[in-house]
Amino acid sequence: HSCHGALDDAPSQAFARDVHRRAGLTCADCHGGDPSDDDMESSMSAAKGFIGIPTGRAISERCAKCHDDAEEMHARGYTGKTGQLRMLRRSAHAQGMGDHTTLILQCTDCHDAHGIRRTDDPSAPVSPLKVVSLCSSCHSNPSYMRRYNPALPTDQLDKYRTSVHGERNLRGDTKVATCADCHSAHDIRTAKEATSSVHPLNIPETCGRCHSDPGHMSSYGLPTNQLALFRRSVHGIALLEKRDLSAPSCNDCHGNHGAVPPNVSSISNVCGTCHALNAELF
């Protein structure tokens, strides 16, 4: 770092504020080599473990050398979840049928490389006020998304900005739901997978993590008994007890990316989506 710092290059400037630098890691922890060797050619030789700039899957594998090792991470004072690469390989961002070695995204695509910040740092790309733009940088690009999932809509950001969550997020509210709150971060699954946080059977719990938390919801003046009421309702019993996937969950009535509670003028149309005959008679 002393050499590159003298060059005042962008990676060195960014690394000065990196969480890894603060934790005592050096350039060699990611790039290999021997920082104690003053000879540049020798210190940056293959014999000394120098790997240069990792590319492709080598990037995430290098990150996972620490982040998939719970003992190593806890020894460094990290108390969060570990095993991010293992989760990523099971996620929707793992490319191909059954191919869990090739990834659509590498760690640096979301977290950056040298200027990595904590998620609660407002300047981090994965912070609550920036993560929506981060995800939509791919998911709002039809030509990019067509390469991986042509059937997936690319208007999620536009819908989100019309929602109560999106409007508050745009005004600087860090508590409202963002992409990662509903879809998770490293272990994102498609909605049809039973383990997905947005599978129909799991959506009530996903929404309920915030909406059933009195402390979280106190500043909004909203009730926190919706999940409890839903569980006892005819819809909740059909969905959660009888496992009837045709029964409505939260997003069927409220919307998902464009979540807005149905009002008086629209509630008959919302209910009529399923109860067609009743709506016609009404």
Short mmCIF file of N, CA and C in Angstrom, two decimals, residues 17 23 71 85 175 183 222 230 232 273 278:
data_model
loop_
_atom_site.label_atom_id
_atom_site.label_comp_id
_atom_site.label_asym_id
_atom_site.label_seq_id
_atom_site.Cartn_x
_atom_site.Cartn_y
_atom_site.Cartn_z
N ARG A 17 -10.23 3.80 3.24
CA ARG A 17 -11.50 3.87 3.97
C ARG A 17 -12.21 2.50 4.03
N ALA A 23 -9.75 -3.35 9.73
CA ALA A 23 -9.64 -4.61 10.47
C ALA A 23 -8.21 -5.14 10.47
N GLU A 71 -14.90 -19.39 11.90
CA GLU A 71 -13.87 -19.27 12.95
C GLU A 71 -12.92 -18.12 12.67
N LEU A 85 -20.52 -17.01 0.16
CA LEU A 85 -20.32 -17.63 -1.16
C LEU A 85 -21.12 -18.92 -1.28
N LYS A 175 -35.73 2.87 7.15
CA LYS A 175 -36.41 1.74 7.80
C LYS A 175 -37.34 0.98 6.87
N HIS A 183 -36.09 -9.90 -0.44
CA HIS A 183 -35.49 -10.98 -1.24
C HIS A 183 -34.25 -11.58 -0.58
N LEU A 222 -48.94 2.55 12.53
CA LEU A 222 -49.70 1.45 11.91
C LEU A 222 -49.88 0.31 12.90
N PHE A 230 -54.41 -12.32 9.86
CA PHE A 230 -54.38 -13.08 8.61
C PHE A 230 -54.33 -14.59 8.90
N ARG A 232 -55.68 -16.22 11.17
CA ARG A 232 -56.98 -16.73 11.61
C ARG A 232 -58.05 -16.57 10.53
N THR A 273 -60.44 -9.87 -8.37
CA THR A 273 -59.42 -10.61 -9.12
C THR A 273 -59.60 -12.11 -8.93
N ASN A 278 -68.68 -12.76 -7.63
CA ASN A 278 -69.16 -11.81 -6.64
C ASN A 278 -68.96 -10.38 -7.12
#
